[in-house]
Amino acid sequence: MRSAKKCLCLLMAWLFSVLCLLRAFSFSACAEEQVIYRSAQSDTMKIAITFDDGPHPSLTPRILKILEEYGIKATFFMVGVNVTNYPDTARLVIDAGHEVGNHTYSHRSIGKMDPASIARELEDCEDVLEELCEYRPHLFRPPQGAVNTYVEHCAAAEDYTLILWSLDTRDWECKNTEQIVDEVLSKVQPGDIILMHDYIGTNSKTPEALEILLPKLLERGFEPTTVSSLLGLQ
């Protein structure tokens, strides 16, 4: 009897090990197939300007007005809870013809989450955008750019394209307008995906920086557009 129990325990341990290996393999295989975009190989002057963390009831409309002045379309990676709180502002973005991406529902760090929790963050944000704005996003940017095997797997399983960035303005921490402008103009290259924010706690300089940046970028021949247009995903 003792010998039979020992064999059963060994068999269960072996089965558990096989299941773990299969799970790891499935995540790894899926992750290998998932492309993470930080920029685009471009023979044009196209760039993409993106805004994270909104919508914000006052900052987002200010940014929309500036973009409209120059006839520019951008990509807004929205947080689900902010869409829930400010659905009218979210609809303003969509009605103006801008692209919207999924930035999770709660903006919690997903780097240490299990796959079920990551999927829930994606699905909950998607649900509020569909219910309140009749919009189904296809781009996903994880908060803080946190990407691992689980994040890649969940993005692929939910049919999302993973988008990061190549030029970080760090506008969320910088309170100096000229510093934000200089950070972009000193580094920008064709094909860049530029990271900005339309939801910053206090004293955001993003609208002021954008007002200076856009005409200067246009003067240099850059063509700001949406992420999907830049990457040829449309």
PDB file of C-alpha atoms in Angstrom:
ATOM      1  CA  MET A   1       0.000   0.000   0.000  1.00  0.00           C
ATOM      2  CA  ARG A   2       2.784   2.410   0.942  1.00  0.00           C
ATOM      3  CA  SER A   3       4.554   1.618  -2.318  1.00  0.00           C
ATOM      4  CA  ALA A   4       1.360   2.318  -4.296  1.00  0.00           C
ATOM      5  CA  LYS A   5       0.888   5.660  -2.552  1.00  0.00           C
ATOM      6  CA  LYS A   6       4.490   6.581  -3.299  1.00  0.00           C
ATOM      7  CA  CYS A   7       4.027   5.741  -6.986  1.00  0.00           C
ATOM      8  CA  LEU A   8       0.828   7.799  -7.098  1.00  0.00           C
ATOM      9  CA  CYS A   9       2.580  10.789  -5.559  1.00  0.00           C
ATOM     10  CA  LEU A  10       5.454  10.495  -8.042  1.00  0.00           C
ATOM     11  CA  LEU A  11       2.978  10.263 -10.924  1.00  0.00           C
ATOM     12  CA  MET A  12       1.091  13.361  -9.741  1.00  0.00           C
ATOM     13  CA  ALA A  13       4.344  15.268  -9.328  1.00  0.00           C
ATOM     14  CA  TRP A  14       5.368  14.279 -12.868  1.00  0.00           C
ATOM     15  CA  LEU A  15       2.013  15.336 -14.295  1.00  0.00           C
ATOM     16  CA  PHE A  16       2.238  18.672 -12.483  1.00  0.00           C
ATOM     17  CA  SER A  17       5.713  19.271 -13.920  1.00  0.00           C
ATOM     18  CA  VAL A  18       4.513  18.455 -17.433  1.00  0.00           C
ATOM     19  CA  LEU A  19       1.558  20.846 -17.070  1.00  0.00           C
ATOM     20  CA  CYS A  20       3.865  23.623 -15.890  1.00  0.00           C
ATOM     21  CA  LEU A  21       6.193  23.048 -18.825  1.00  0.00           C
ATOM     22  CA  LEU A  22       3.295  23.043 -21.292  1.00  0.00           C
ATOM     23  CA  ARG A  23       1.939  26.265 -19.805  1.00  0.00           C
ATOM     24  CA  ALA A  24       5.331  27.927 -19.983  1.00  0.00           C
ATOM     25  CA  PHE A  25       5.762  26.746 -23.570  1.00  0.00           C
ATOM     26  CA  SER A  26       2.361  28.076 -24.609  1.00  0.00           C
ATOM     27  CA  PHE A  27       3.105  31.495 -23.126  1.00  0.00           C
ATOM     28  CA  SER A  28       6.561  31.550 -24.707  1.00  0.00           C
ATOM     29  CA  ALA A  29       5.317  30.474 -28.133  1.00  0.00           C
ATOM     30  CA  CYS A  30       2.576  33.089 -28.107  1.00  0.00           C
ATOM     31  CA  ALA A  31       4.986  35.768 -26.909  1.00  0.00           C
ATOM     32  CA  GLU A  32       7.349  34.988 -29.785  1.00  0.00           C
ATOM     33  CA  GLU A  33       4.540  35.710 -32.230  1.00  0.00           C
ATOM     34  CA  GLN A  34       3.577  39.002 -30.579  1.00  0.00           C
ATOM     35  CA  VAL A  35       5.285  42.026 -32.094  1.00  0.00           C
ATOM     36  CA  ILE A  36       5.923  44.989 -29.790  1.00  0.00           C
ATOM     37  CA  TYR A  37       6.004  48.285 -31.644  1.00  0.00           C
ATOM     38  CA  ARG A  38       8.174  51.122 -30.347  1.00  0.00           C
ATOM     39  CA  SER A  39       8.614  52.956 -33.643  1.00  0.00           C
ATOM     40  CA  ALA A  40       8.279  52.364 -37.367  1.00  0.00           C
ATOM     41  CA  GLN A  41      10.757  51.846 -40.161  1.00  0.00           C
ATOM     42  CA  SER A  42       9.750  54.725 -42.380  1.00  0.00           C
ATOM     43  CA  ASP A  43      10.970  56.309 -45.591  1.00  0.00           C
ATOM     44  CA  THR A  44       8.569  59.187 -44.949  1.00  0.00           C
ATOM     45  CA  MET A  45       8.501  61.896 -42.291  1.00  0.00           C
ATOM     46  CA  LYS A  46       5.592  60.346 -40.428  1.00  0.00           C
ATOM     47  CA  ILE A  47       5.597  60.279 -36.625  1.00  0.00           C
ATOM     48  CA  ALA A  48       2.876  59.407 -34.111  1.00  0.00           C
ATOM     49  CA  ILE A  49       2.007  61.568 -31.106  1.00  0.00           C
ATOM     50  CA  THR A  50       0.308  59.604 -28.340  1.00  0.00           C
ATOM     51  CA  PHE A  51      -1.372  60.628 -25.090  1.00  0.00           C
ATOM     52  CA  ASP A  52      -1.706  58.317 -22.084  1.00  0.00           C
ATOM     53  CA  ASP A  53      -3.907  58.114 -18.986  1.00  0.00           C
ATOM     54  CA  GLY A  54      -6.925  60.196 -20.043  1.00  0.00           C
ATOM     55  CA  PRO A  55      -9.506  61.271 -20.631  1.00  0.00           C
ATOM     56  CA  HIS A  56      -9.213  64.327 -18.372  1.00  0.00           C
ATOM     57  CA  PRO A  57     -12.131  66.778 -18.158  1.00  0.00           C
ATOM     58  CA  SER A  58     -10.032  69.888 -18.852  1.00  0.00           C
ATOM     59  CA  LEU A  59      -6.622  68.808 -20.223  1.00  0.00           C
ATOM     60  CA  THR A  60      -8.012  66.543 -22.936  1.00  0.00           C
ATOM     61  CA  PRO A  61     -10.306  69.203 -24.493  1.00  0.00           C
ATOM     62  CA  ARG A  62      -7.414  71.699 -24.500  1.00  0.00           C
ATOM     63  CA  ILE A  63      -5.217  69.199 -26.315  1.00  0.00           C
ATOM     64  CA  LEU A  64      -7.999  68.397 -28.774  1.00  0.00           C
ATOM     65  CA  LYS A  65      -8.354  72.076 -29.628  1.00  0.00           C
ATOM     66  CA  ILE A  66      -4.622  72.407 -30.360  1.00  0.00           C
ATOM     67  CA  LEU A  67      -4.610  69.275 -32.526  1.00  0.00           C
ATOM     68  CA  GLU A  68      -7.625  70.560 -34.432  1.00  0.00           C
ATOM     69  CA  GLU A  69      -5.902  73.894 -35.075  1.00  0.00           C
ATOM     70  CA  TYR A  70      -3.144  72.091 -36.987  1.00  0.00           C
ATOM     71  CA  GLY A  71      -5.338  69.385 -38.516  1.00  0.00           C
ATOM     72  CA  ILE A  72      -3.489  66.591 -36.716  1.00  0.00           C
ATOM     73  CA  LYS A  73      -4.835  63.214 -35.620  1.00  0.00           C
ATOM     74  CA  ALA A  74      -3.280  61.496 -32.606  1.00  0.00           C
ATOM     75  CA  THR A  75      -3.694  58.320 -30.572  1.00  0.00           C
ATOM     76  CA  PHE A  76      -5.104  58.430 -27.031  1.00  0.00           C
ATOM     77  CA  PHE A  77      -4.461  55.442 -24.763  1.00  0.00           C
ATOM     78  CA  MET A  78      -7.362  55.684 -22.332  1.00  0.00           C
ATOM     79  CA  VAL A  79      -7.778  54.324 -18.808  1.00  0.00           C
ATOM     80  CA  GLY A  80     -11.133  52.625 -18.331  1.00  0.00           C
ATOM     81  CA  VAL A  81     -11.972  54.203 -14.999  1.00  0.00           C
ATOM     82  CA  ASN A  82     -11.396  57.664 -16.495  1.00  0.00           C
ATOM     83  CA  VAL A  83     -13.661  56.797 -19.420  1.00  0.00           C
ATOM     84  CA  THR A  84     -16.287  55.792 -16.852  1.00  0.00           C
ATOM     85  CA  ASN A  85     -15.861  59.086 -14.999  1.00  0.00           C
ATOM     86  CA  TYR A  86     -15.648  61.318 -18.080  1.00  0.00           C
ATOM     87  CA  PRO A  87     -17.518  59.587 -20.929  1.00  0.00           C
ATOM     88  CA  ASP A  88     -18.399  62.870 -22.646  1.00  0.00           C
ATOM     89  CA  THR A  89     -14.703  63.749 -22.921  1.00  0.00           C
ATOM     90  CA  ALA A  90     -13.878  60.307 -24.266  1.00  0.00           C
ATOM     91  CA  ARG A  91     -16.563  60.742 -26.915  1.00  0.00           C
ATOM     92  CA  LEU A  92     -15.079  64.125 -27.864  1.00  0.00           C
ATOM     93  CA  VAL A  93     -11.805  62.378 -28.718  1.00  0.00           C
ATOM     94  CA  ILE A  94     -13.532  59.735 -30.827  1.00  0.00           C
ATOM     95  CA  ASP A  95     -15.918  62.172 -32.520  1.00  0.00           C
ATOM     96  CA  ALA A  96     -12.914  64.303 -33.545  1.00  0.00           C
ATOM     97  CA  GLY A  97     -11.540  61.317 -35.473  1.00  0.00           C
ATOM     98  CA  HIS A  98      -8.639  60.441 -33.198  1.00  0.00           C
ATOM     99  CA  GLU A  99      -7.536  56.890 -32.496  1.00  0.00           C
ATOM    100  CA  VAL A 100      -8.131  55.357 -29.069  1.00  0.00           C
ATOM    101  CA  GLY A 101      -6.143  52.562 -27.463  1.00  0.00           C
ATOM    102  CA  ASN A 102      -6.590  50.424 -24.354  1.00  0.00           C
ATOM    103  CA  HIS A 103      -4.476  51.456 -21.338  1.00  0.00           C
ATOM    104  CA  THR A 104      -6.116  49.034 -18.862  1.00  0.00           C
ATOM    105  CA  TYR A 105      -9.089  49.779 -16.667  1.00  0.00           C
ATOM    106  CA  SER A 106      -7.370  50.842 -13.443  1.00  0.00           C
ATOM    107  CA  HIS A 107      -3.825  51.819 -14.536  1.00  0.00           C
ATOM    108  CA  ARG A 108      -2.403  49.434 -11.961  1.00  0.00           C
ATOM    109  CA  SER A 109       1.019  47.975 -12.680  1.00  0.00           C
ATOM    110  CA  ILE A 110       0.375  44.752 -14.566  1.00  0.00           C
ATOM    111  CA  GLY A 111       3.968  43.524 -14.573  1.00  0.00           C
ATOM    112  CA  LYS A 112       3.350  41.325 -11.518  1.00  0.00           C
ATOM    113  CA  MET A 113      -0.243  40.323 -12.297  1.00  0.00           C
ATOM    114  CA  ASP A 114      -1.347  36.820 -13.211  1.00  0.00           C
ATOM    115  CA  PRO A 115      -2.820  36.277 -16.693  1.00  0.00           C
ATOM    116  CA  ALA A 116      -6.431  36.306 -15.487  1.00  0.00           C
ATOM    117  CA  SER A 117      -5.979  39.712 -13.833  1.00  0.00           C
ATOM    118  CA  ILE A 118      -4.256  41.164 -16.902  1.00  0.00           C
ATOM    119  CA  ALA A 119      -7.054  39.901 -19.140  1.00  0.00           C
ATOM    120  CA  ARG A 120      -9.634  41.433 -16.803  1.00  0.00           C
ATOM    121  CA  GLU A 121      -7.900  44.830 -16.966  1.00  0.00           C
ATOM    122  CA  LEU A 122      -7.964  44.702 -20.763  1.00  0.00           C
ATOM    123  CA  GLU A 123     -11.536  43.480 -21.005  1.00  0.00           C
ATOM    124  CA  ASP A 124     -12.948  45.951 -18.468  1.00  0.00           C
ATOM    125  CA  CYS A 125     -11.411  48.917 -20.316  1.00  0.00           C
ATOM    126  CA  GLU A 126     -12.649  47.556 -23.626  1.00  0.00           C
ATOM    127  CA  ASP A 127     -16.139  47.069 -22.195  1.00  0.00           C
ATOM    128  CA  VAL A 128     -16.555  50.667 -21.015  1.00  0.00           C
ATOM    129  CA  LEU A 129     -15.274  52.037 -24.329  1.00  0.00           C
ATOM    130  CA  GLU A 130     -17.760  49.871 -26.195  1.00  0.00           C
ATOM    131  CA  GLU A 131     -20.666  50.587 -23.856  1.00  0.00           C
ATOM    132  CA  LEU A 132     -20.135  54.332 -23.386  1.00  0.00           C
ATOM    133  CA  CYS A 133     -18.478  55.283 -26.668  1.00  0.00           C
ATOM    134  CA  GLU A 134     -19.354  52.483 -29.103  1.00  0.00           C
ATOM    135  CA  TYR A 135     -15.647  52.099 -29.825  1.00  0.00           C
ATOM    136  CA  ARG A 136     -13.638  48.882 -29.908  1.00  0.00           C
ATOM    137  CA  PRO A 137      -9.878  49.520 -29.464  1.00  0.00           C
ATOM    138  CA  HIS A 138      -7.248  47.319 -31.112  1.00  0.00           C
ATOM    139  CA  LEU A 139      -4.087  48.873 -29.690  1.00  0.00           C
ATOM    140  CA  PHE A 140      -2.833  48.209 -26.165  1.00  0.00           C
ATOM    141  CA  ARG A 141      -0.227  50.098 -24.189  1.00  0.00           C
ATOM    142  CA  PRO A 142       0.533  48.651 -20.740  1.00  0.00           C
ATOM    143  CA  PRO A 143       0.979  51.186 -17.915  1.00  0.00           C
ATOM    144  CA  GLN A 144       4.638  52.138 -17.425  1.00  0.00           C
ATOM    145  CA  GLY A 145       5.376  50.085 -20.526  1.00  0.00           C
ATOM    146  CA  ALA A 146       5.506  46.951 -18.383  1.00  0.00           C
ATOM    147  CA  VAL A 147       5.787  43.962 -20.710  1.00  0.00           C
ATOM    148  CA  ASN A 148       6.474  40.343 -19.866  1.00  0.00           C
ATOM    149  CA  THR A 149       5.454  36.941 -21.215  1.00  0.00           C
ATOM    150  CA  TYR A 150       2.033  37.065 -19.553  1.00  0.00           C
ATOM    151  CA  VAL A 151       1.318  40.577 -20.863  1.00  0.00           C
ATOM    152  CA  GLU A 152       2.320  39.562 -24.376  1.00  0.00           C
ATOM    153  CA  HIS A 153       0.226  36.399 -24.185  1.00  0.00           C
ATOM    154  CA  CYS A 154      -2.874  38.237 -22.951  1.00  0.00           C
ATOM    155  CA  ALA A 155      -2.537  40.967 -25.555  1.00  0.00           C
ATOM    156  CA  ALA A 156      -2.361  38.359 -28.314  1.00  0.00           C
ATOM    157  CA  ALA A 157      -5.244  36.349 -26.866  1.00  0.00           C
ATOM    158  CA  GLU A 158      -7.416  39.488 -26.716  1.00  0.00           C
ATOM    159  CA  ASP A 159      -6.426  40.428 -30.288  1.00  0.00           C
ATOM    160  CA  TYR A 160      -4.469  43.551 -29.341  1.00  0.00           C
ATOM    161  CA  THR A 161      -1.339  45.023 -30.903  1.00  0.00           C
ATOM    162  CA  LEU A 162       1.231  46.056 -28.285  1.00  0.00           C
ATOM    163  CA  ILE A 163       2.422  49.643 -28.579  1.00  0.00           C
ATOM    164  CA  LEU A 164       5.232  51.251 -26.587  1.00  0.00           C
ATOM    165  CA  TRP A 165       7.235  54.328 -27.648  1.00  0.00           C
ATOM    166  CA  SER A 166      10.618  55.496 -28.876  1.00  0.00           C
ATOM    167  CA  LEU A 167      10.606  59.060 -27.505  1.00  0.00           C
ATOM    168  CA  ASP A 168       9.454  59.788 -23.946  1.00  0.00           C
ATOM    169  CA  THR A 169       8.789  63.462 -23.226  1.00  0.00           C
ATOM    170  CA  ARG A 170       8.470  62.729 -19.490  1.00  0.00           C
ATOM    171  CA  ASP A 171       5.863  65.489 -19.397  1.00  0.00           C
ATOM    172  CA  TRP A 172       4.275  63.833 -16.361  1.00  0.00           C
ATOM    173  CA  GLU A 173       7.236  64.796 -14.179  1.00  0.00           C
ATOM    174  CA  CYS A 174       8.491  67.896 -15.992  1.00  0.00           C
ATOM    175  CA  LYS A 175       6.976  71.259 -15.111  1.00  0.00           C
ATOM    176  CA  ASN A 176       9.133  73.185 -17.565  1.00  0.00           C
ATOM    177  CA  THR A 177       7.518  73.716 -20.959  1.00  0.00           C
ATOM    178  CA  GLU A 178      10.762  74.438 -22.821  1.00  0.00           C
ATOM    179  CA  GLN A 179      12.373  71.302 -21.421  1.00  0.00           C
ATOM    180  CA  ILE A 180       9.583  69.154 -22.854  1.00  0.00           C
ATOM    181  CA  VAL A 181       9.881  70.920 -26.214  1.00  0.00           C
ATOM    182  CA  ASP A 182      13.673  70.564 -26.303  1.00  0.00           C
ATOM    183  CA  GLU A 183      13.456  66.870 -25.384  1.00  0.00           C
ATOM    184  CA  VAL A 184      11.378  66.236 -28.491  1.00  0.00           C
ATOM    185  CA  LEU A 185      13.080  68.548 -30.972  1.00  0.00           C
ATOM    186  CA  SER A 186      16.571  67.360 -30.041  1.00  0.00           C
ATOM    187  CA  LYS A 187      15.734  63.665 -30.529  1.00  0.00           C
ATOM    188  CA  VAL A 188      12.791  63.249 -32.884  1.00  0.00           C
ATOM    189  CA  GLN A 189      13.323  61.025 -35.924  1.00  0.00           C
ATOM    190  CA  PRO A 190      11.002  59.800 -38.685  1.00  0.00           C
ATOM    191  CA  GLY A 191       9.000  56.815 -37.483  1.00  0.00           C
ATOM    192  CA  ASP A 192       9.060  57.832 -33.814  1.00  0.00           C
ATOM    193  CA  ILE A 193       6.165  57.113 -31.489  1.00  0.00           C
ATOM    194  CA  ILE A 194       6.137  60.021 -29.031  1.00  0.00           C
ATOM    195  CA  LEU A 195       4.787  59.560 -25.505  1.00  0.00           C
ATOM    196  CA  MET A 196       2.838  62.403 -23.861  1.00  0.00           C
ATOM    197  CA  HIS A 197       0.011  62.478 -21.307  1.00  0.00           C
ATOM    198  CA  ASP A 198      -3.423  64.081 -21.264  1.00  0.00           C
ATOM    199  CA  TYR A 199      -3.991  63.223 -17.596  1.00  0.00           C
ATOM    200  CA  ILE A 200      -1.463  64.640 -15.142  1.00  0.00           C
ATOM    201  CA  GLY A 201      -2.309  65.327 -11.523  1.00  0.00           C
ATOM    202  CA  THR A 202      -1.382  68.997 -11.238  1.00  0.00           C
ATOM    203  CA  ASN A 203       0.330  71.745 -13.195  1.00  0.00           C
ATOM    204  CA  SER A 204       0.521  69.939 -16.520  1.00  0.00           C
ATOM    205  CA  LYS A 205       2.615  71.710 -19.137  1.00  0.00           C
ATOM    206  CA  THR A 206       1.635  69.328 -21.929  1.00  0.00           C
ATOM    207  CA  PRO A 207      -0.831  71.668 -23.704  1.00  0.00           C
ATOM    208  CA  GLU A 208       1.638  74.558 -23.641  1.00  0.00           C
ATOM    209  CA  ALA A 209       4.444  72.318 -24.916  1.00  0.00           C
ATOM    210  CA  LEU A 210       2.202  70.952 -27.658  1.00  0.00           C
ATOM    211  CA  GLU A 211       1.348  74.464 -28.851  1.00  0.00           C
ATOM    212  CA  ILE A 212       5.060  75.135 -29.394  1.00  0.00           C
ATOM    213  CA  LEU A 213       5.961  71.678 -30.703  1.00  0.00           C
ATOM    214  CA  LEU A 214       3.407  71.177 -33.445  1.00  0.00           C
ATOM    215  CA  PRO A 215       4.318  74.154 -35.654  1.00  0.00           C
ATOM    216  CA  LYS A 216       8.034  73.426 -35.197  1.00  0.00           C
ATOM    217  CA  LEU A 217       7.572  69.775 -36.149  1.00  0.00           C
ATOM    218  CA  LEU A 218       5.549  70.764 -39.187  1.00  0.00           C
ATOM    219  CA  GLU A 219       8.196  73.316 -40.197  1.00  0.00           C
ATOM    220  CA  ARG A 220      10.765  70.513 -40.160  1.00  0.00           C
ATOM    221  CA  GLY A 221       8.594  68.470 -42.490  1.00  0.00           C
ATOM    222  CA  PHE A 222       7.319  65.927 -39.978  1.00  0.00           C
ATOM    223  CA  GLU A 223       3.862  64.454 -40.541  1.00  0.00           C
ATOM    224  CA  PRO A 224       2.153  63.656 -37.219  1.00  0.00           C
ATOM    225  CA  THR A 225      -0.451  60.904 -37.556  1.00  0.00           C
ATOM    226  CA  THR A 226      -2.066  58.051 -35.641  1.00  0.00           C
ATOM    227  CA  VAL A 227      -0.154  54.967 -34.527  1.00  0.00           C
ATOM    228  CA  SER A 228      -2.125  52.722 -36.881  1.00  0.00           C
ATOM    229  CA  SER A 229      -1.410  55.015 -39.818  1.00  0.00           C
ATOM    230  CA  LEU A 230       2.295  55.175 -38.942  1.00  0.00           C
ATOM    231  CA  LEU A 231       2.574  51.387 -38.666  1.00  0.00           C
ATOM    232  CA  GLY A 232       0.340  50.640 -41.642  1.00  0.00           C
ATOM    233  CA  LEU A 233      -2.177  48.787 -39.492  1.00  0.00           C
ATOM    234  CA  GLN A 234      -5.244  50.417 -41.013  1.00  0.00           C
TER     235      GLN A 234
END
